mmCIF file of C-alpha atoms in Angstrom:
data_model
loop_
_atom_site.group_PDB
_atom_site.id
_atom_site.type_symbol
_atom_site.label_atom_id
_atom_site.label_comp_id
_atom_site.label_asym_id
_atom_site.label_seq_id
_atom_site.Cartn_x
_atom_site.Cartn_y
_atom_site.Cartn_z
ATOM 1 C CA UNK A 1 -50.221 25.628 1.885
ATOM 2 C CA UNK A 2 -50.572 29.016 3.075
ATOM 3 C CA UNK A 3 -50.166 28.515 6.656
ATOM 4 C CA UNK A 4 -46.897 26.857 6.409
ATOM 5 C CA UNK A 5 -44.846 27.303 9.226
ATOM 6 C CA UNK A 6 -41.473 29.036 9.178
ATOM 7 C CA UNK A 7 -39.545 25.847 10.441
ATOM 8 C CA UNK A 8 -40.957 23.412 7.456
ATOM 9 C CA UNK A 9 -39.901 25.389 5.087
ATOM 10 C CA UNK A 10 -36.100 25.604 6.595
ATOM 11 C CA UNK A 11 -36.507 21.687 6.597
ATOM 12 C CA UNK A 12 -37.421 21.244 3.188
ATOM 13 C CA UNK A 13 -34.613 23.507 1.964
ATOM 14 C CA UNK A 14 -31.983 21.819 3.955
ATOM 15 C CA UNK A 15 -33.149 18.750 2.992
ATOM 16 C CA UNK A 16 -32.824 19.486 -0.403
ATOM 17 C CA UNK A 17 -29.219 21.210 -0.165
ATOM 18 C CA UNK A 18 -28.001 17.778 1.402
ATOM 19 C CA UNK A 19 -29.501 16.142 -1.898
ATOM 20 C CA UNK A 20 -27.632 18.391 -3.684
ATOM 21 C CA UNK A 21 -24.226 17.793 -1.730
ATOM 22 C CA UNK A 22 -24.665 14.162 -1.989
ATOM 23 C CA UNK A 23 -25.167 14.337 -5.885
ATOM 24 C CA UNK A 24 -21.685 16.725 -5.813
ATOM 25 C CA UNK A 25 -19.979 14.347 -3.567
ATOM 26 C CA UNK A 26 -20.322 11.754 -6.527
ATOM 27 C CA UNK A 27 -19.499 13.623 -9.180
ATOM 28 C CA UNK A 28 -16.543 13.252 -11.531
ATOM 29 C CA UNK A 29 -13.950 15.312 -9.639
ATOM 30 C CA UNK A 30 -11.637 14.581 -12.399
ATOM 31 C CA UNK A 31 -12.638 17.239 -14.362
ATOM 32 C CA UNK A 32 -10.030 18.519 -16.915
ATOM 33 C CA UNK A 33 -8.196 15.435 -16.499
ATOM 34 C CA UNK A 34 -6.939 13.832 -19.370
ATOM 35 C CA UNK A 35 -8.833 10.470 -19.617
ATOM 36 C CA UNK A 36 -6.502 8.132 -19.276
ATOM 37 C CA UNK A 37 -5.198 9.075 -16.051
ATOM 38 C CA UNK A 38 -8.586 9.116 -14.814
ATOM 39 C CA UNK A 39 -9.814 5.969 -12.301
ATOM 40 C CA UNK A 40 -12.410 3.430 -13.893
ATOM 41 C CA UNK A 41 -15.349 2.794 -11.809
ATOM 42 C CA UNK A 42 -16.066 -0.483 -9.632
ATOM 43 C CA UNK A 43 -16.522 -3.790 -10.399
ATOM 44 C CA UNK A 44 -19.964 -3.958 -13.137
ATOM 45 C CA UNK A 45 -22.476 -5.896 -11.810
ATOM 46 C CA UNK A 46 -23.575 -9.266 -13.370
ATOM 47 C CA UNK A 47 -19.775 -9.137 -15.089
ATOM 48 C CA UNK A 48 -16.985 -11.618 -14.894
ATOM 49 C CA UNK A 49 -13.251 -10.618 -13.379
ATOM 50 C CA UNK A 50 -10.933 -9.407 -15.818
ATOM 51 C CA UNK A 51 -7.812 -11.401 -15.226
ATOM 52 C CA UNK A 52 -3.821 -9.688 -15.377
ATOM 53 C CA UNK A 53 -1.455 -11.204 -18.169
ATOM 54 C CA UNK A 54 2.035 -11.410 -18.948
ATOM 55 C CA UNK A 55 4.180 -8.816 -20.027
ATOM 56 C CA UNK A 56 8.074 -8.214 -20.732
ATOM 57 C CA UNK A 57 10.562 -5.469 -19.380
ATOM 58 C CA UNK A 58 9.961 -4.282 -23.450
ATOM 59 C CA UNK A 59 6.007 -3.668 -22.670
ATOM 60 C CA UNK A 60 6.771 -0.829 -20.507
ATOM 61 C CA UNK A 61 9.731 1.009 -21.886
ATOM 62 C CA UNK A 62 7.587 3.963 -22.303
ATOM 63 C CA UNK A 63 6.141 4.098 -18.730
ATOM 64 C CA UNK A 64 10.015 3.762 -17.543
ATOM 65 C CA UNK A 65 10.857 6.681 -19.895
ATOM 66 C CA UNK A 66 7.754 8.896 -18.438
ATOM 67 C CA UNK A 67 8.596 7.691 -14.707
ATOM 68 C CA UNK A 68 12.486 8.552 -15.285
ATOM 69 C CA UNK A 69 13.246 5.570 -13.119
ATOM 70 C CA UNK A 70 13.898 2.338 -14.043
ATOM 71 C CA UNK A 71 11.853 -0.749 -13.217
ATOM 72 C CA UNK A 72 12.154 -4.839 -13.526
ATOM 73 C CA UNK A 73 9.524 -7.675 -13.584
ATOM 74 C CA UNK A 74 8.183 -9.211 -10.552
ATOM 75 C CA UNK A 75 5.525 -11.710 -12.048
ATOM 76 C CA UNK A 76 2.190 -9.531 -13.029
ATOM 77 C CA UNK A 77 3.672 -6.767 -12.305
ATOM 78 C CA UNK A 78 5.908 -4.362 -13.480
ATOM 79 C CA UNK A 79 7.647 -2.779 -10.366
ATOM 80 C CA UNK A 80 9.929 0.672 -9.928
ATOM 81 C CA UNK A 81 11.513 0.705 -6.081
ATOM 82 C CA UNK A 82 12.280 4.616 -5.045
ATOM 83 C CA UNK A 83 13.773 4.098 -1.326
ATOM 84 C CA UNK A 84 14.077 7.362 1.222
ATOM 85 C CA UNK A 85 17.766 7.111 0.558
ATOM 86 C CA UNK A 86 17.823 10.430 1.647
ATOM 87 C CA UNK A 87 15.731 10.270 4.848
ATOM 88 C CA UNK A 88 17.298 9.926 8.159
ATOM 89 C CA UNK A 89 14.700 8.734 10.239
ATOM 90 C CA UNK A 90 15.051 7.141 13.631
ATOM 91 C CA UNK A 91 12.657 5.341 15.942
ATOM 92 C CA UNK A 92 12.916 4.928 19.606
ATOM 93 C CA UNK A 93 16.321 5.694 19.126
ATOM 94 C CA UNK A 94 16.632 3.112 16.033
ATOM 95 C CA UNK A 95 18.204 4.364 12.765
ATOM 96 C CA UNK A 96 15.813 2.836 10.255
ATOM 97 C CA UNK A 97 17.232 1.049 7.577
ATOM 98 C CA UNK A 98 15.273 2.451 4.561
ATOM 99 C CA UNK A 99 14.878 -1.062 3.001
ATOM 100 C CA UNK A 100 13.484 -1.903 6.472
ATOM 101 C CA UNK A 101 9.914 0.411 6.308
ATOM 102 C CA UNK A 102 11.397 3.741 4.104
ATOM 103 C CA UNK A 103 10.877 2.169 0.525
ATOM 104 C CA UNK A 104 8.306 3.784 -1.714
ATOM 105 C CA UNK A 105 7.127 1.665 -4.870
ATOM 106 C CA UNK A 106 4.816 1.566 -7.820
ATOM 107 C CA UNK A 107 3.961 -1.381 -9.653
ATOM 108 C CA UNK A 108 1.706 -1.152 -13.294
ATOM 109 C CA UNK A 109 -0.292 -4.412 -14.307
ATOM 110 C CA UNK A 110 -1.740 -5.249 -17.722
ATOM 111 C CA UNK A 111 -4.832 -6.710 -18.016
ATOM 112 C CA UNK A 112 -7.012 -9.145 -20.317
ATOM 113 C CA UNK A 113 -9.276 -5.900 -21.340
ATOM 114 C CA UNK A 114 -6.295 -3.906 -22.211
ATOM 115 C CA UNK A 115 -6.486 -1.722 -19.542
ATOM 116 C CA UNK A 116 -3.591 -0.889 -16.840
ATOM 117 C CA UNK A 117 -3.797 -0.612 -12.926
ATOM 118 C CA UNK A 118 -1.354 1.305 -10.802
ATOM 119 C CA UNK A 119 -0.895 0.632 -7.579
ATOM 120 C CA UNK A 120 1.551 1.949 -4.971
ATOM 121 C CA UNK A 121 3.094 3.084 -1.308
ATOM 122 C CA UNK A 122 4.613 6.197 -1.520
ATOM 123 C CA UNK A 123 7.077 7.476 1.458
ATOM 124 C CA UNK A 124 6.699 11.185 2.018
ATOM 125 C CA UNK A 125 7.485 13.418 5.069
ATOM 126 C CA UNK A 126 4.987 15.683 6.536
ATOM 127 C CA UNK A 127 6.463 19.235 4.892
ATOM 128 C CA UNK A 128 6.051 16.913 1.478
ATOM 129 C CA UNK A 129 2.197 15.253 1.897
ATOM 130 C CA UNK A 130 0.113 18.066 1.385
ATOM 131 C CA UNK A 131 1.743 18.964 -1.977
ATOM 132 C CA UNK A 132 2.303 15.909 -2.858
ATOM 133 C CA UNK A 133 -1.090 14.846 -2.506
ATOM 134 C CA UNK A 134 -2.296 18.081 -4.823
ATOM 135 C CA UNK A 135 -0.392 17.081 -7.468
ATOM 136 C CA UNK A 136 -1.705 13.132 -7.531
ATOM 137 C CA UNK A 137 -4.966 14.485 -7.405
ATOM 138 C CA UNK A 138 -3.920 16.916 -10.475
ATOM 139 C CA UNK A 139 -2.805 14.296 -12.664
ATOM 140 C CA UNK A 140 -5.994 11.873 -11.834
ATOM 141 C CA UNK A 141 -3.978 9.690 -9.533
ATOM 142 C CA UNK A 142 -6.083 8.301 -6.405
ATOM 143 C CA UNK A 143 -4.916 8.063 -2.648
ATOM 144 C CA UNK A 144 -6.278 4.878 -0.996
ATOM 145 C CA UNK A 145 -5.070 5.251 2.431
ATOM 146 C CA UNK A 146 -2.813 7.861 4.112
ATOM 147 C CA UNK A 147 -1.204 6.495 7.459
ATOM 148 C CA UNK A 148 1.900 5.543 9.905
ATOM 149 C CA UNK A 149 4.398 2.312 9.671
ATOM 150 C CA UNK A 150 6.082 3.169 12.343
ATOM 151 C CA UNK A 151 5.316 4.734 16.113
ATOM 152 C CA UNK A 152 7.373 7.846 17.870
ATOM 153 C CA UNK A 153 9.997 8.541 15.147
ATOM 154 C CA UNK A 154 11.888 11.544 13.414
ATOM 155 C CA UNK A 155 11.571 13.116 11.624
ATOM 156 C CA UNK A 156 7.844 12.584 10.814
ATOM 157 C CA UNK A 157 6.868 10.493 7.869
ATOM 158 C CA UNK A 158 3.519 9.521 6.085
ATOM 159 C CA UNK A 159 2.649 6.576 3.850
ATOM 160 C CA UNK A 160 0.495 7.075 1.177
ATOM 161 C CA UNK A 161 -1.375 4.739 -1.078
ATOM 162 C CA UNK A 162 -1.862 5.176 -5.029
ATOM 163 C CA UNK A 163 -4.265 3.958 -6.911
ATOM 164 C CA UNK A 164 -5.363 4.327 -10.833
ATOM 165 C CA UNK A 165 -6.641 2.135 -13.487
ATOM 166 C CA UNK A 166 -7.272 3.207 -17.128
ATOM 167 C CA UNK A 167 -6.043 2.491 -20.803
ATOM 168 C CA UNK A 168 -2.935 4.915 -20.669
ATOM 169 C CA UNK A 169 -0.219 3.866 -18.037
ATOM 170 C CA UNK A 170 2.551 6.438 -19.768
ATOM 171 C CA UNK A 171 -0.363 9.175 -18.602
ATOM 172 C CA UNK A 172 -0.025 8.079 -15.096
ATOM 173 C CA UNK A 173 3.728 7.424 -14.612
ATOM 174 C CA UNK A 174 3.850 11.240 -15.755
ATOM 175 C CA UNK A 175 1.491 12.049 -13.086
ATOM 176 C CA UNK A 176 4.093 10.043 -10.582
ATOM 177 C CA UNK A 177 7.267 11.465 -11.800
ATOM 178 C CA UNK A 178 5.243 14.599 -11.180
ATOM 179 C CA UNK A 179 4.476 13.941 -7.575
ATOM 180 C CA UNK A 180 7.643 12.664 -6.381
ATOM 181 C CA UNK A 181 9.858 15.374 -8.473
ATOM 182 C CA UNK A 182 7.903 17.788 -5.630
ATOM 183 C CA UNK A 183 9.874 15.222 -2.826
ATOM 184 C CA UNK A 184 13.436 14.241 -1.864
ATOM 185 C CA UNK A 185 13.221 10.809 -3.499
ATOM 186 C CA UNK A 186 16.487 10.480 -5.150
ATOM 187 C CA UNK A 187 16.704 8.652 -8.056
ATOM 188 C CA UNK A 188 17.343 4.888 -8.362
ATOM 189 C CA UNK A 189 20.153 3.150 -7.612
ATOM 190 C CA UNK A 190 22.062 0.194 -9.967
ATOM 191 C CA UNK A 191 20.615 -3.020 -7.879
ATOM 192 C CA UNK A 192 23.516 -4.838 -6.109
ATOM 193 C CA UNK A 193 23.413 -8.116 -4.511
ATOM 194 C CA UNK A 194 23.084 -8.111 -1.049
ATOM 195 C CA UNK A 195 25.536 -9.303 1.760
ATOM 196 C CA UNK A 196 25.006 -11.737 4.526
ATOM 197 C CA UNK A 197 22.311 -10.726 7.461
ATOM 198 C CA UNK A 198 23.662 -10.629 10.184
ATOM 199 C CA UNK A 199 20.748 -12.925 11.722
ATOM 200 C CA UNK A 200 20.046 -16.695 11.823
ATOM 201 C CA UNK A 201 17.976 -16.635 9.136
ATOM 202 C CA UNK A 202 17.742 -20.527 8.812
ATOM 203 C CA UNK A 203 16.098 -20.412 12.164
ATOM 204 C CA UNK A 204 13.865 -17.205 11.592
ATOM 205 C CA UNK A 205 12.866 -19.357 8.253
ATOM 206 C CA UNK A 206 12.062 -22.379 10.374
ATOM 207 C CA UNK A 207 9.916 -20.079 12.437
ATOM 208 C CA UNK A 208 8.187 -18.457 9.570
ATOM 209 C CA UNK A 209 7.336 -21.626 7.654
ATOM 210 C CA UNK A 210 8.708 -19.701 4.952
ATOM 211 C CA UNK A 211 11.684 -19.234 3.378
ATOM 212 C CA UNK A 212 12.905 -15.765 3.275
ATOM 213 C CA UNK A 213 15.023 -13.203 0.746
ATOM 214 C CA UNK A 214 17.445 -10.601 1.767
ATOM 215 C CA UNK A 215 16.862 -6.741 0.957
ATOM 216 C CA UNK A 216 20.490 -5.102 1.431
ATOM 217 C CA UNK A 217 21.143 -5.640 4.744
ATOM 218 C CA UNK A 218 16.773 -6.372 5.943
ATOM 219 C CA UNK A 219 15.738 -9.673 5.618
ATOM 220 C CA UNK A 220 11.927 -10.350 4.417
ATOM 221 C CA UNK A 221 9.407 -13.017 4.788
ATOM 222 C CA UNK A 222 6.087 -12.825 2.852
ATOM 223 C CA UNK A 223 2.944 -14.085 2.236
ATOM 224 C CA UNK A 224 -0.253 -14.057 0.361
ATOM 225 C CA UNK A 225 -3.848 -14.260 0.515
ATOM 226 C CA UNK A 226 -5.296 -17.929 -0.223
ATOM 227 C CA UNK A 227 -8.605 -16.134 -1.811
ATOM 228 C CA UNK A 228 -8.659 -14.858 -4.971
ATOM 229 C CA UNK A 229 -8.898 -10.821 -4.551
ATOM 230 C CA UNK A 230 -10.523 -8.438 -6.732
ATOM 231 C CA UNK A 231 -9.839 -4.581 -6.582
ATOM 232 C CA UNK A 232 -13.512 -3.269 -9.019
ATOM 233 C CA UNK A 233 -13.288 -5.332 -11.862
ATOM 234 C CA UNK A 234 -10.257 -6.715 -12.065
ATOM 235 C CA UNK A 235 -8.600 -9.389 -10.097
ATOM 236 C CA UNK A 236 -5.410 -8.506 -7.860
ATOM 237 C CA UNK A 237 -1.985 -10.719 -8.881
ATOM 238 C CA UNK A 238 -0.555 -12.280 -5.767
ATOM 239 C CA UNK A 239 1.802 -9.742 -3.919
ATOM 240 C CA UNK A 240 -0.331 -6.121 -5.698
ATOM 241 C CA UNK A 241 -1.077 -4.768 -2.269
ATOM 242 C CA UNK A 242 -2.351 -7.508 -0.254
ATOM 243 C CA UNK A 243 0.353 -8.835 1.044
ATOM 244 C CA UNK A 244 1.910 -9.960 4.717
ATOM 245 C CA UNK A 245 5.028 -8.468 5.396
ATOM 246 C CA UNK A 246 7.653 -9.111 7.987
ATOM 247 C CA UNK A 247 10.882 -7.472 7.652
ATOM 248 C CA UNK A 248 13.961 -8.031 10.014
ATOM 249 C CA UNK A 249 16.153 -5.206 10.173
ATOM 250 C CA UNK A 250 19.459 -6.505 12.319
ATOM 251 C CA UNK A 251 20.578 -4.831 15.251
ATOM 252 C CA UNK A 252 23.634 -7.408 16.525
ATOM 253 C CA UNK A 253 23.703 -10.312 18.928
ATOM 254 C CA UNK A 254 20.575 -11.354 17.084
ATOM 255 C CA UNK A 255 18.854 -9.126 18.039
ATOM 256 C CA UNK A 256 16.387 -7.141 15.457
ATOM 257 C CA UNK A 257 14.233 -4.289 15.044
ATOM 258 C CA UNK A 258 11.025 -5.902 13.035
ATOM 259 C CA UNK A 259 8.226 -3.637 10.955
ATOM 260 C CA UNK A 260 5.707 -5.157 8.432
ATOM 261 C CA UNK A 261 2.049 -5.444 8.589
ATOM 262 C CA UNK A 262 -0.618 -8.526 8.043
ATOM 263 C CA UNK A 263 -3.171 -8.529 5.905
ATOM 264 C CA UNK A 264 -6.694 -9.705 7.408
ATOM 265 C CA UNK A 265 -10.806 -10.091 6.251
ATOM 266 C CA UNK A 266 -12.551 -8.753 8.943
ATOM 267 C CA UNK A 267 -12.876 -11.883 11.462
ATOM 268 C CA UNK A 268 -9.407 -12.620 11.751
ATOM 269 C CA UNK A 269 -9.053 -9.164 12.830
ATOM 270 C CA UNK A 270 -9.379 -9.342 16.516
ATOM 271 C CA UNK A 271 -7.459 -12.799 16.915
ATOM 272 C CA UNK A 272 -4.390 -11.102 15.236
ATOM 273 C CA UNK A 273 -4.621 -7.724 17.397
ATOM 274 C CA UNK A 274 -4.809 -10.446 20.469
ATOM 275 C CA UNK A 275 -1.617 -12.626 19.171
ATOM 276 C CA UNK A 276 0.256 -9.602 18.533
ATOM 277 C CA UNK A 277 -0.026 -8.262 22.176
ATOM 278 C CA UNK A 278 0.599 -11.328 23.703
ATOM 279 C CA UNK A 279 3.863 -12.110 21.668
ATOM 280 C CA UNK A 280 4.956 -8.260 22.994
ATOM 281 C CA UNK A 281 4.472 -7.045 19.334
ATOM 282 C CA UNK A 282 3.193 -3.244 19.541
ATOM 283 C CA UNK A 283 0.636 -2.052 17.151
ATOM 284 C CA UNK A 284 1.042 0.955 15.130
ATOM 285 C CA UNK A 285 -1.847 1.027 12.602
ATOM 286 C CA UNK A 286 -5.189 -0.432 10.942
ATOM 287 C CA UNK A 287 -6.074 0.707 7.548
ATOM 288 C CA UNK A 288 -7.474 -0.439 3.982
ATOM 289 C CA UNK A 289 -4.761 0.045 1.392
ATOM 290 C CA UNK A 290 -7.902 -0.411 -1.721
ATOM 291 C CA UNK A 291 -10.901 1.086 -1.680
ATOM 292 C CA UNK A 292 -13.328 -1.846 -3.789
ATOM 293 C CA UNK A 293 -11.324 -4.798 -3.024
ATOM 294 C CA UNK A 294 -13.461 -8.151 -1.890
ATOM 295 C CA UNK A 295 -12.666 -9.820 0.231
ATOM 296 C CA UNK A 296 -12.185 -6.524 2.314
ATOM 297 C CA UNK A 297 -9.205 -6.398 3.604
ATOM 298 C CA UNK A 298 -7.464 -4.934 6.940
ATOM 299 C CA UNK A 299 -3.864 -4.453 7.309
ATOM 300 C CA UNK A 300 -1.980 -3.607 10.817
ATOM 301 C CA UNK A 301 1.148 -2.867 11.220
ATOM 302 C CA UNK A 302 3.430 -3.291 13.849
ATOM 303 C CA UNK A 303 6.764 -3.117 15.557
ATOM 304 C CA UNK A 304 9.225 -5.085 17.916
ATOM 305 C CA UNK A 305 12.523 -5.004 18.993
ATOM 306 C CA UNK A 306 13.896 -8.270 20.485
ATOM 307 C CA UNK A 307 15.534 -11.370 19.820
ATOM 308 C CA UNK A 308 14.833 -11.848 16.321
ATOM 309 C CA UNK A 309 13.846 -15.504 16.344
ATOM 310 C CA UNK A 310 11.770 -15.260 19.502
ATOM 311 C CA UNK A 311 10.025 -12.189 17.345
ATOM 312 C CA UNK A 312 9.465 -14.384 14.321
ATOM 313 C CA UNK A 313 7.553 -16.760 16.932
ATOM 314 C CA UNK A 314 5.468 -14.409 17.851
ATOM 315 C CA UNK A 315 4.730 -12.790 14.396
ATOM 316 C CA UNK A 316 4.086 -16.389 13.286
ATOM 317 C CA UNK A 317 1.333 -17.250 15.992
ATOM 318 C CA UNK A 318 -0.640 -14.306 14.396
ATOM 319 C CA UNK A 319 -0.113 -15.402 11.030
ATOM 320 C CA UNK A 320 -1.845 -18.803 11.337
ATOM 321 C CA UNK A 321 -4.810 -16.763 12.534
ATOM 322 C CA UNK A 322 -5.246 -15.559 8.548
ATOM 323 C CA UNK A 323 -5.736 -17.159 5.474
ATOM 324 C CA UNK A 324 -2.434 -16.632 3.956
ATOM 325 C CA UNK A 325 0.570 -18.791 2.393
ATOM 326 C CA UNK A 326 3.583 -17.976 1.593
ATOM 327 C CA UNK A 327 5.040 -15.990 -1.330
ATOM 328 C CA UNK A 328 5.941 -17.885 -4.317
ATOM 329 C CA UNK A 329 9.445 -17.266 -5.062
ATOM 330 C CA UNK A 330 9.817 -15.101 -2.026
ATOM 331 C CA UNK A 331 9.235 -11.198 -1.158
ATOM 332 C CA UNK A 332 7.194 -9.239 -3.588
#
């Protein structure tokens, strides 16, 4: 019309930049990516779960080769530990054991389809996250969640959460080996068998209702969703990402410093933030670790320093507020 005012016109022209933004916001931004690497989308609709199988150490000598690390079995999954050997990092005037919160990990799953997921926690300080970052996003590699384990510590460290599913896996461990070449994470270590703890572990087990495994000198108990959970299209093996974690690092007289985090659907939220404050647990964080996953799932995690069996009471109390049992064949 010819008397259209000014102000319309400004309207119509911002509304159709925001259409424009929103159709750039779901773009590929994988551009120049090679396929592989790149993440497949959610779960099709109308289309059945695509279930992980079995694989041997053989199945992934290539991925081992590309990551430069080596890896084991754990189930589903085939798992490479990188621990912060090399960090120093103390809490509230706690060195931190870096078996305790400091480990970083990938683990690559085959599925029925053929196709691989990656999924992963990555320890990284805060001179190291930016770049880091870049160079996952370079080589197609997602970041799911970026976040804190542990409260006032030194010096500062991030968490972040990998994520990539697509038909070549020796694509992706390149794109890792890539992003933690640009950190301190010193290679891995020959696995040795771990001493006593220095804890009662029969008792913490009693309290736990499960029986737990020993990490070099932390001590573990684990558990896992009842559900069956599905990250897209394909469903999650017990102990890829959604599990609960409580981890007893030893301090003397039985006393411990304790870090983990639980894994909740939204209504069990608030009843674990409640149990936790009430057994004198402090809260640190609540994130996502997957971005498609269903149930949806909430993760907090925590830490106390106290008797370690009166801990493992409280921890427990918070547990039985979630769906969860424990691990088969202990920690993941």
């Amino acid at each position: 019309m010819d008397d259209e005012r000014p102000q319309d016109t400004r309207s119509r022209l911002t509304a159709s930049r925001r259409r424009v933004l929103a159709a750039a916001a779901f773009a590929p931004v994988l551009t120049g990516v090679p396929a592989g690497a790149r993440a497949l989308s959610a779960r099709p609709q109308n289309r059945a779960l695509v279930k992980p199988v079995m694989t041997k150490l053989a199945d992934w000598a290539d991925v081992g080769k590309a990551l430069g690390r080596p890896g084991d079995i754990k189930r589903f999954m085939y798992h490479t530990g990188l621990p912060r050997e090399d960090l120093t990092v103390f809490s509230r005037g706690i060195r931190i054991n870096p078996a305790l919160v400091l480990g970083s990990h990938v683990s690559f799953v085959r599925y029925a389809d053929h196709s691989t997921l990656l999924m992963g926690d990555a320890v990284v300080t805060e001179c190291e996250l930016q770049h880091f970052g870049d160079v996952l996003q370079e080589h197609g590699i997602m970041q799911t969640a970026i976040h804190k384990h542990l409260l006032a510590h030194e010096p500062d460290v991030w968490w972040v959460h990998l994520h990539a599913h697509g038909h070549d896996p020796v694509t992706v461990a390149r794109g890792l080996r890539a992003a933690f070449d640009c950190t301190g994470t010193p290679p891995a270590e020959p696995v040795t068998s771990s001493p006593p703890v220095d804890l009662d572990t029969a008792a913490i087990d009693a309290a736990m209702g499960v029986k737990g495994t020993t990490d070099g000198e932390i001590y573990k108990c684990t558990y896992v969703r009842r559900e069956t959970v599905a990250d897209g299209p394909v469903i999650l093996p017990p102990g890829l990402g959604t599990t609960t974690s409580v981890n007893f690092q030893p301090l003397g007289g039985g006393r411990a410093a304790l870090s983990g985090d639980l894994v909740m659907i939204a209504q069990e939220v608030q009843p674990v933030l409640v149990a936790l404050r009430h057994g004198g647990v402090e809260l640190v964080e609540m994130h996502h670790h997957n971005l498609t996953d269903e149930p949806r799932l909430f993760f907090v995690h925590y830490w106390a320093v106290g008797d370690a069996v009166s801990l493992a009471k409280a921890i427990r109390r918070a547990v039985d507020t979630t769906n969860v049992v424990p691990m088969p064949g202990g920690a993941a």
